[in-house]
Coordinates of C-alpha atoms and ligand atoms in Angstrom, one line a residue:
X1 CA 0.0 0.0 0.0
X2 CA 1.4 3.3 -1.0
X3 CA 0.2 6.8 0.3
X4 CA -0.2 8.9 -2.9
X5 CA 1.0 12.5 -3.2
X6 CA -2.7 13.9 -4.1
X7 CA -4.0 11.9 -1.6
X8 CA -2.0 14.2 0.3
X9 CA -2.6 17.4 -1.0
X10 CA -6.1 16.6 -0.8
X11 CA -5.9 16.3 2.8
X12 CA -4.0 19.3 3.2
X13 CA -6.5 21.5 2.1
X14 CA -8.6 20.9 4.6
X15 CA -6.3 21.8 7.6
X16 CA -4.1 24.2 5.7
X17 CA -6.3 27.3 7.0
X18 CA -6.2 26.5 10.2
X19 CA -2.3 25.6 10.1
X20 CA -1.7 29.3 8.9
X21 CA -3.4 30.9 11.5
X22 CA -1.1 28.9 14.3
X23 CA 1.9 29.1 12.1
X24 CA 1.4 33.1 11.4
X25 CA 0.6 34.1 15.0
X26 CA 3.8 31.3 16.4
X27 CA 6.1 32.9 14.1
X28 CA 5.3 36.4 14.6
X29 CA 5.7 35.9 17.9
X30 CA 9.0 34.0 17.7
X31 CA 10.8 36.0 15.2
X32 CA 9.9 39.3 17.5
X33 CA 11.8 37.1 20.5
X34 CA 14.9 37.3 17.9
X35 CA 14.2 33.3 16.8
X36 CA 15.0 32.6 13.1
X37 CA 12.1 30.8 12.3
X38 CA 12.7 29.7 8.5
X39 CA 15.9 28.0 10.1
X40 CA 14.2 26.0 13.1
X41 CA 11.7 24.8 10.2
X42 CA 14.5 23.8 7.9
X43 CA 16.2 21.9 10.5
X44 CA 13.3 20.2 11.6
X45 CA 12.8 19.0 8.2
X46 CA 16.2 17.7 8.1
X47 CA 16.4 15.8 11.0
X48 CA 15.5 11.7 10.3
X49 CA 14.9 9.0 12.3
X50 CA 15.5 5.5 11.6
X51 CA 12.9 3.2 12.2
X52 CA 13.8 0.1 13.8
X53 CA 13.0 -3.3 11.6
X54 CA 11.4 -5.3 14.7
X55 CA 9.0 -2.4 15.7
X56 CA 6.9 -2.6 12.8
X57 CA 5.5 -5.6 14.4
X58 CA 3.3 -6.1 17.6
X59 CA 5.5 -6.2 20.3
X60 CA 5.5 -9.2 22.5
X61 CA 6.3 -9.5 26.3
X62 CA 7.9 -12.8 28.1
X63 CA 4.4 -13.5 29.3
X64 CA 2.5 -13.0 25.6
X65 CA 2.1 -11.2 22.5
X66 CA -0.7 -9.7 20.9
X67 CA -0.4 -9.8 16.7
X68 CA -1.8 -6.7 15.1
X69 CA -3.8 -7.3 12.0
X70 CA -1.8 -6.4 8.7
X71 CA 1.2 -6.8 10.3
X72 CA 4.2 -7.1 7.6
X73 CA 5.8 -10.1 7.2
X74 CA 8.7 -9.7 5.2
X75 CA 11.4 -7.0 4.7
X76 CA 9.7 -6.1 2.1
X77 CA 6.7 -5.3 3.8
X78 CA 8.6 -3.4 6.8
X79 CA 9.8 -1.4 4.2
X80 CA 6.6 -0.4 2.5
X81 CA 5.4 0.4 6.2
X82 CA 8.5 2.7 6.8
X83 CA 7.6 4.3 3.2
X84 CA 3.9 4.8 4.7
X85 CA 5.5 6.8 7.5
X86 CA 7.8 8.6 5.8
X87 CA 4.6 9.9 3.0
X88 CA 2.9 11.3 6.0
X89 CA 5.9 12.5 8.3
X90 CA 8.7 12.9 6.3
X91 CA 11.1 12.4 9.0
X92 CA 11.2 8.3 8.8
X93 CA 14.2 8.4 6.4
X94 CA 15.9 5.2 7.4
X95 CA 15.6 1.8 8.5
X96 CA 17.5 0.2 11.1
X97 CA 18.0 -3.3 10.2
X98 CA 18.3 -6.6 13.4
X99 CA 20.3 -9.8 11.7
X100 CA 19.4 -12.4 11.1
X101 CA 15.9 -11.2 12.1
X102 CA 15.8 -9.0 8.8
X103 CA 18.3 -10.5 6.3
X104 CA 17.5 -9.3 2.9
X105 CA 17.3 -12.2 -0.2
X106 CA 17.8 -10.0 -2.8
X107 CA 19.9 -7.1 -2.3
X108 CA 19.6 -5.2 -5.3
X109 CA 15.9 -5.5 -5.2
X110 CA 15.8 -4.3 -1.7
X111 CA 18.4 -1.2 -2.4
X112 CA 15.7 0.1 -5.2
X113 CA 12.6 -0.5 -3.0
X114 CA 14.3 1.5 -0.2
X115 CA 15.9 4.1 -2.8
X116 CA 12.3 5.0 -4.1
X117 CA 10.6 5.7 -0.7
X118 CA 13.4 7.7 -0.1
X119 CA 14.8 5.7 3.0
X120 CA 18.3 5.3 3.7
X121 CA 20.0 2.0 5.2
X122 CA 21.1 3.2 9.2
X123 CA 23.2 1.0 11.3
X124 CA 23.1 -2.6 11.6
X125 CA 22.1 -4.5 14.4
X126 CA 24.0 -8.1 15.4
X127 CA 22.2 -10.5 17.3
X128 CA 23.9 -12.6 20.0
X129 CA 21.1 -12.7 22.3
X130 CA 19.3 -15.8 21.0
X131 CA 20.6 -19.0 19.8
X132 CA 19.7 -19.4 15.8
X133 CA 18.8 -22.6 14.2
X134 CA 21.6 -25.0 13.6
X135 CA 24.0 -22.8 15.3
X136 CA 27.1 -24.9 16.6
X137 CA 27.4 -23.2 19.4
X138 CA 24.7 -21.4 22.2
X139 CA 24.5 -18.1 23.7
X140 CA 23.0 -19.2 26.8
X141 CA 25.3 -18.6 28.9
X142 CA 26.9 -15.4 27.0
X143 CA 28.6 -14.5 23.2
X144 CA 31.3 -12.3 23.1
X145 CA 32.2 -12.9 26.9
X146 CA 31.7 -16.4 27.1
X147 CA 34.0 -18.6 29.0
X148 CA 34.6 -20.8 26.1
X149 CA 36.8 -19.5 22.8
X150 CA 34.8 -21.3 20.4
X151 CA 31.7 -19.6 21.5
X152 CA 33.1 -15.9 20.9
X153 CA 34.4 -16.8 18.0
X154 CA 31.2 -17.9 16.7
X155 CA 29.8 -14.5 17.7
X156 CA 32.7 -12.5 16.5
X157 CA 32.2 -14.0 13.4
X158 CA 28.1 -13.1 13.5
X159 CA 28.8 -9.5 14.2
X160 CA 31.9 -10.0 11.3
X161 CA 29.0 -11.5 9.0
X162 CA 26.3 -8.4 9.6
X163 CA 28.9 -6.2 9.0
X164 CA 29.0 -7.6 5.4
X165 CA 25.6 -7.5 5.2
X166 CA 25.2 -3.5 5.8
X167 CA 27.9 -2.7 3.4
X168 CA 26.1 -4.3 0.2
X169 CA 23.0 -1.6 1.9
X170 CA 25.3 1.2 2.3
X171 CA 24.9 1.2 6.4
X172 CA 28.2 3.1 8.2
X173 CA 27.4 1.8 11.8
X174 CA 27.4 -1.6 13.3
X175 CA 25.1 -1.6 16.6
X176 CA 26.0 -4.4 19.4
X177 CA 24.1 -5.2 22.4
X178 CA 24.5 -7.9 24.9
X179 CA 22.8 -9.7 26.9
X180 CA 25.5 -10.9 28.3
X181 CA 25.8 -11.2 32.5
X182 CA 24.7 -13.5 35.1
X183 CA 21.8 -13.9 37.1
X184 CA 23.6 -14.8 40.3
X185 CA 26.3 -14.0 42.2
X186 CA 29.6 -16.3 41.9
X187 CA 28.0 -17.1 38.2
X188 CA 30.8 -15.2 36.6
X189 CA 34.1 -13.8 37.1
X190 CA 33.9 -9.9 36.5
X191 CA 36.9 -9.2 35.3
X192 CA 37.5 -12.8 32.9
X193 CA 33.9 -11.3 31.5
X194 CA 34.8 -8.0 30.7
X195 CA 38.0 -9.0 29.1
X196 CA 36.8 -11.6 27.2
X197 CA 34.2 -8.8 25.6
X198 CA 37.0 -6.4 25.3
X199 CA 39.6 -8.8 23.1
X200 CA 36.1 -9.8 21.4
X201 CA 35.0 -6.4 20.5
X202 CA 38.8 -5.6 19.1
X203 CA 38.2 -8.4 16.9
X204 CA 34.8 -7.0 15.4
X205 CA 36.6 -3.8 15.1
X206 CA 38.9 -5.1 13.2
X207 CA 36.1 -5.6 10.5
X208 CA 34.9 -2.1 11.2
X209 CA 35.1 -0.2 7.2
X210 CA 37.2 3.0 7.2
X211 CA 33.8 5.2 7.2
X212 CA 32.0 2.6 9.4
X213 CA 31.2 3.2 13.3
X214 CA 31.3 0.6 15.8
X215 CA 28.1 1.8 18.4
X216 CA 28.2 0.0 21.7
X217 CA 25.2 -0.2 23.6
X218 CA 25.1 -0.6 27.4
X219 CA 21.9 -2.2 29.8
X220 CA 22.0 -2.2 33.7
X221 CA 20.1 -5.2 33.7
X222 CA 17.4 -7.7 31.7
X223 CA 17.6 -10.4 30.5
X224 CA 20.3 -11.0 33.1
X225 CA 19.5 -9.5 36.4
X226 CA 22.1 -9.8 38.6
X227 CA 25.2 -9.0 36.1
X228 CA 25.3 -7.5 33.0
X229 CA 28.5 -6.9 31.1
X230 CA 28.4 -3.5 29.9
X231 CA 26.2 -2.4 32.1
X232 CA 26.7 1.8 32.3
X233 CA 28.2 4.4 29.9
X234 CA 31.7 4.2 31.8
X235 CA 31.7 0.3 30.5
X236 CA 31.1 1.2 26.9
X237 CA 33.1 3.8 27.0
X238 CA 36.1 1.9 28.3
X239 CA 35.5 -0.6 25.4
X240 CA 35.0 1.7 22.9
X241 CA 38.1 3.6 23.8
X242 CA 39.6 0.0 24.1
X243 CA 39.1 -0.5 20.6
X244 CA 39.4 2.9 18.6
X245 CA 38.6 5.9 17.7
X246 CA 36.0 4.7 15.3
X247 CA 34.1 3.2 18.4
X248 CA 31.5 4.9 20.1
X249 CA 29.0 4.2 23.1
X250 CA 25.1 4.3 22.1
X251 CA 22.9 5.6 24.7
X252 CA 19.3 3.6 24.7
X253 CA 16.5 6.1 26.8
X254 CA 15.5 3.0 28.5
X255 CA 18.6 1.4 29.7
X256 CA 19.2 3.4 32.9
X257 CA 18.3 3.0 36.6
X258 CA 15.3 4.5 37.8
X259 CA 16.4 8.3 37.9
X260 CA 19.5 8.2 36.1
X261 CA 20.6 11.8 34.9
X262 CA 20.7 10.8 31.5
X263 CA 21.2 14.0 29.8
X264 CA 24.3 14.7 32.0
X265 CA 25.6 11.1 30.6
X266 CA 24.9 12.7 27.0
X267 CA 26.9 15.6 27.4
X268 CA 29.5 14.4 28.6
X269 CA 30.2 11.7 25.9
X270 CA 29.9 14.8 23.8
X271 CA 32.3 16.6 25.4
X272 CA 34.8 13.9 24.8
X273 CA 33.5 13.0 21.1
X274 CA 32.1 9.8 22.0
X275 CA 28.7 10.0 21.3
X276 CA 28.0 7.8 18.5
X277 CA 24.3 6.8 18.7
X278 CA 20.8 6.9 20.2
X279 CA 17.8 4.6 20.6
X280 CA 14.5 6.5 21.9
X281 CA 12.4 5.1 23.5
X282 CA 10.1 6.1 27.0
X283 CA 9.8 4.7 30.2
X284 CA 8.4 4.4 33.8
X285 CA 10.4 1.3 35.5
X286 CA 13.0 -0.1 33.2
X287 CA 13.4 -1.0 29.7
X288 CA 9.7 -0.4 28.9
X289 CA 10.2 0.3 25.0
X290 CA 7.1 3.0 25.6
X291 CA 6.1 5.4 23.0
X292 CA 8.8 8.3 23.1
X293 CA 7.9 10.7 25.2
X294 CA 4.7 9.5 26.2
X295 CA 5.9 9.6 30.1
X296 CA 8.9 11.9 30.7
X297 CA 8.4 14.5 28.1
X298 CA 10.5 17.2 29.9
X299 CA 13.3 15.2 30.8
X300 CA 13.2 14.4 27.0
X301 CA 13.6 18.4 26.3
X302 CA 16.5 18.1 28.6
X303 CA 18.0 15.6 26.6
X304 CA 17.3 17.1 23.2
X305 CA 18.8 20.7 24.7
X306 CA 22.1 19.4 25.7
X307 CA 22.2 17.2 21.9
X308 CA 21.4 21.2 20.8
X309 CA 24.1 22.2 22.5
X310 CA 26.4 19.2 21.1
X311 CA 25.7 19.8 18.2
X312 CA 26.9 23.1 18.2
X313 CA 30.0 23.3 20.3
X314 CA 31.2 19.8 19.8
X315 CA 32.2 18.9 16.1
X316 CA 34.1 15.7 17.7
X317 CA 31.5 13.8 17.8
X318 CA 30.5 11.6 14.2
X319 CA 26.9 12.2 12.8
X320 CA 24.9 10.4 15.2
X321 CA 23.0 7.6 14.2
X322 CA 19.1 8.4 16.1
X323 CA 16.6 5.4 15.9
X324 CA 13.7 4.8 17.4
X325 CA 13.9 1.6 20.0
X326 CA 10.3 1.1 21.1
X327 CA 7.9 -1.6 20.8
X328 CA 5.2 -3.0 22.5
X329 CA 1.7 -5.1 22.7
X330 CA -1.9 -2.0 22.7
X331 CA -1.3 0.2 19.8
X332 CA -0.9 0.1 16.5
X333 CA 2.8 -0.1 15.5
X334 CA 2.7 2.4 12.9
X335 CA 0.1 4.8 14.9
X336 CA 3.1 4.8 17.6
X337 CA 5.7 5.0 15.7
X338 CA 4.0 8.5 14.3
X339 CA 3.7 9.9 18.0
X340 CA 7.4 8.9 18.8
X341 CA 8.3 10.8 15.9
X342 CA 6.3 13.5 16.5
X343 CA 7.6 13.6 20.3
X344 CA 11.2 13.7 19.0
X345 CA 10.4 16.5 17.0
X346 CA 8.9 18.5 19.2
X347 CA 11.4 18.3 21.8
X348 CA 14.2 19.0 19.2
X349 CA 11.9 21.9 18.5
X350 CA 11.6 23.6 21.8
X351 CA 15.1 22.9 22.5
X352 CA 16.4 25.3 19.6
X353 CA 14.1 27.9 21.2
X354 CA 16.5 28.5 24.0
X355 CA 19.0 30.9 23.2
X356 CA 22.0 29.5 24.7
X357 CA 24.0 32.6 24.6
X358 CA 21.9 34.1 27.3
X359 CA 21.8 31.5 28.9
X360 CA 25.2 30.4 28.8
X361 CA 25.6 34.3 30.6
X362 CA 22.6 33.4 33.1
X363 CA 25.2 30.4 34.3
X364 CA 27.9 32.6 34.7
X365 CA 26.2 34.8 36.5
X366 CA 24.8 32.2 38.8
X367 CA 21.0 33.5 38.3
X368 CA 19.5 30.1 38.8
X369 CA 15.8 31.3 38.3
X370 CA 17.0 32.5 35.3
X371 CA 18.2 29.9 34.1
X372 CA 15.2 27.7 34.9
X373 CA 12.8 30.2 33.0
X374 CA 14.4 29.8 30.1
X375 CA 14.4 26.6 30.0
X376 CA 11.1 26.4 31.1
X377 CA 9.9 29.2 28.7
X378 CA 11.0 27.1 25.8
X379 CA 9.4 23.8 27.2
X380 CA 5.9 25.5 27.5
X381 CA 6.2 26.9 23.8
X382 CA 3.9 24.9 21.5
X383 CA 5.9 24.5 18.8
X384 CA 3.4 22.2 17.0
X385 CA 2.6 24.8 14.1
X386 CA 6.6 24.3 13.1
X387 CA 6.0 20.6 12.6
X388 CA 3.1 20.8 10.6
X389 CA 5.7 23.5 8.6
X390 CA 8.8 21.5 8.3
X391 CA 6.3 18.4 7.2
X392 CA 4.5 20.6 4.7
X393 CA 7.6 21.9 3.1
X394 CA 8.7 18.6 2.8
X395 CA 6.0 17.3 0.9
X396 CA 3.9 15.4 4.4
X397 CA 0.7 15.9 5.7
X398 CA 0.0 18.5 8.6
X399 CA -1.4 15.7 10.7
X400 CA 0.0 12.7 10.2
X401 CA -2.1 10.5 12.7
X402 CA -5.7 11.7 11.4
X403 CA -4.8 11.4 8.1
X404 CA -3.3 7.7 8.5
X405 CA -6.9 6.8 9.8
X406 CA -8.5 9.2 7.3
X407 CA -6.5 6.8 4.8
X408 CA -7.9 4.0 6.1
X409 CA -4.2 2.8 6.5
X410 CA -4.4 -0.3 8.7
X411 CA -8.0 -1.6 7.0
X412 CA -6.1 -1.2 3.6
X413 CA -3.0 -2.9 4.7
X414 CA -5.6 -5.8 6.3
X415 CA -6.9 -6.6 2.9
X416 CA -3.6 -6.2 1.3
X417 CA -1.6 -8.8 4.0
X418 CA -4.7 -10.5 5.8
X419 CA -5.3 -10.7 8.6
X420 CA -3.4 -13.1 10.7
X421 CA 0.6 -12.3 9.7
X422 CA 3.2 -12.3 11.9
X423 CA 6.4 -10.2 12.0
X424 CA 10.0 -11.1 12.6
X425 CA 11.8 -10.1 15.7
X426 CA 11.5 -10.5 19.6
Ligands
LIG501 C1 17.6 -4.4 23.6 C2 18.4 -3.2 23.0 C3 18.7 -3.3 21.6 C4 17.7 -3.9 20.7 C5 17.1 -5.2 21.4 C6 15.9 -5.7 20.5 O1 17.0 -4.2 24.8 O2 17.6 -2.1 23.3 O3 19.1 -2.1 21.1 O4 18.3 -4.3 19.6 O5 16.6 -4.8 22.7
LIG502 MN1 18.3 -0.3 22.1
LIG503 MN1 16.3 -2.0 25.1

């Protein structure tokens, strides 16, 4: 199923009043605070996302999963679902592909489906969590810090083998998590593990293109809870800075403890140009994979204002790769995947309405209420009427959510797929 561009413009017309009126009376009002709006637009518009391969599915939990009708069951299919979301929001640009989950059969084929829905091949995600069928050897009890040589190798060799995979796609960025850890004490010694994933992760880099990153996520805990390997940003960052300066940590929203300041963890990989990539995602307990910015919206502004503030003052760091990392079991996949985007954009939005010269001389001044109104000031702007811009500029529809059910999206993809398909992944 493909969104048309007059079925677009069709719906535009019908909201493109009303859009004018917020857009005018936002922009008069931010271009008199000194804001260039035209640019704010422009770089909203710019700013993609890549959307993950395995959340286009229903997302499943350990104790069940609930399939959403018209689910895609191929790559092919995942991709025609990103090309839905990137008709209506132009902001889904790329595609984030998990091996062997999403291992493309014919390459070529694949490049040109992408290539004319105008999405882009992000990094590439290895898979050592799960055993695979016929594998030799199991990741049960860890992959690239398992006790036993012939395991690693076998995972080395995985991670060597995806790596392959996203250069025939033209992806720059290999993605590893781990699961591994322990789930109780004495299971594991510390050290032998972290070494073992160190020499491991040399070897991988070893395979690492000229022009390619190597993105190392971390995860306090889940699916081992008393242990896990990498387990903070000072662990990646060790092992990245173990193996290069093409290695990076990736900082996943959901993989902190309860409370974690994570946009002081963002700046300061910035600050030391090892920011490399960045899974969103929201979350009340733990890893919750919850709709971006559905529950912590402000600490989300927090976030996007010190990746502002990255982006302008510290030029070390590579082009990060965003994706979205969220998936779960009572929405519609591609309904969610819309608000996350929107969310994102919206915080990156208010975020360049603070002026950070001022407040940069608020700070050195020590006016702490100050400070806080500025930031605050930007976070209670609503910056809506500059999405609907950037996407209407760009060729998308002012409201992407009404217009996917004014499309009858999900009823059309029904009849297209069926109704009971299942998609790869967790
Ligand atoms: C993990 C982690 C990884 C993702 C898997 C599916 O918790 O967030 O990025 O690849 O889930
Ligand atoms: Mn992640
Ligand atoms: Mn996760």
């Amino acid at each position: 199923m493909k969104i048309q561009k007059d079925q677009i413009s069709d719906y535009n017309k019908k909201e493109i009043e009303g859009h004018n009126e917020n857009f005018d009376f936002l922009a008069n009002k931010l271009s008199k605070q000194g804001h260039n709006v035209n640019d704010i637009v422009s770089r909203l518009a710019k700013f993609q996302v890549a959307i993950p391969s395995w959340a286009l599915g229903a997302g499943g939990t350990r104790f069940g999963r609930f399939g959403f009708y018209g689910e895609p069951s191929n790559l092919e299919q995942k991709i025609d679902d990103i090309g839905i979301l990137q008709s209506l929001t132009q902001t889904a640009g790329a595609v984030s592909l998990h091996i062997p989950w999403d291992i493309p059969s014919d390459y070529t084929a694949i490049k040109e489906q992408a290539d004319a829905l105008n999405i882009k091949f992000d990094s590439v995600n290895s898979n050592t969590f799960q055993d695979q069928k016929n594998a030799k050897e199991s990741y049960k009890y860890g992959s690239l810090s398992n006790t036993s040589k012939a395991v690693r190798e076998q995972a080395i060799q995985h991670n060597l083998d995806v790596i392959n995979i996203g250069n025939k796609l033209g992806s720059k960025s290999l993605t590893v998590w781990l699961a591994d850890g322990s789930c109780f004490p004495g299971q594991n010694n510390f050290q032998t593990a972290f070494q073992n994933t160190q020499d491991s992760l040399i070897d991988i880099y070893k395979g690492i293109p000229d022009d390619w990153s190597l993105l190392i996520e971390y995860k306090p805990y889940e699916p081992n809870f008393y242990s896990t390997v990498i387990q903070d940003w000072g662990a990646s960052l060790m092992l990245a800075n173990g193996c290069g300066d093409k290695a990076y940590t990736l900082v996943d929203l959901g993989h902190h403890l309860p409370n974690s300041n994570i946009e002081q963890i963002i700046s300061i990989l910035q600050l030391k140009g090892k920011l490399g990539g960045f899974h969103f995602n929201d979350s009340k307990y733990g890893d919750d994979d919850l709709t971006v910015g559905s529950i912590k919206p402000y600490a989300l502004f927090l976030i996007f204002n010190e990746l502002v503030y990255g982006m302008q003052n510290n030029p070390q760091n590579p082009d990060l790769a965003w994706m979205i990392d969220a998936s779960h079991n009572v929405k519609d996949p591609l309904e969610d995947l819309i608000q996350s985007l929107e969310a994102i954009q919206e915080a990156y939005a208010k975020a360049m309405l603070i002026d950070q010269k001022a407040l940069k001389a608020a700070q050195m001044e020590n006016d702490v209420v100050k400070c806080q109104e500025m930031l605050q000031g930007a976070y209670r702007t609503d910056v809506r009427p500059l999405l609907e811009k950037a996407r209407y500029n760009s060729g998308g529809v002012l409201s992407p959510i009404n217009a996917y059910r004014n499309f009858a999206v999900r009823e059309g993809l029904i009849k297209e797929r069926g109704k009971h398909t299942v998609a790869t992944g967790l």
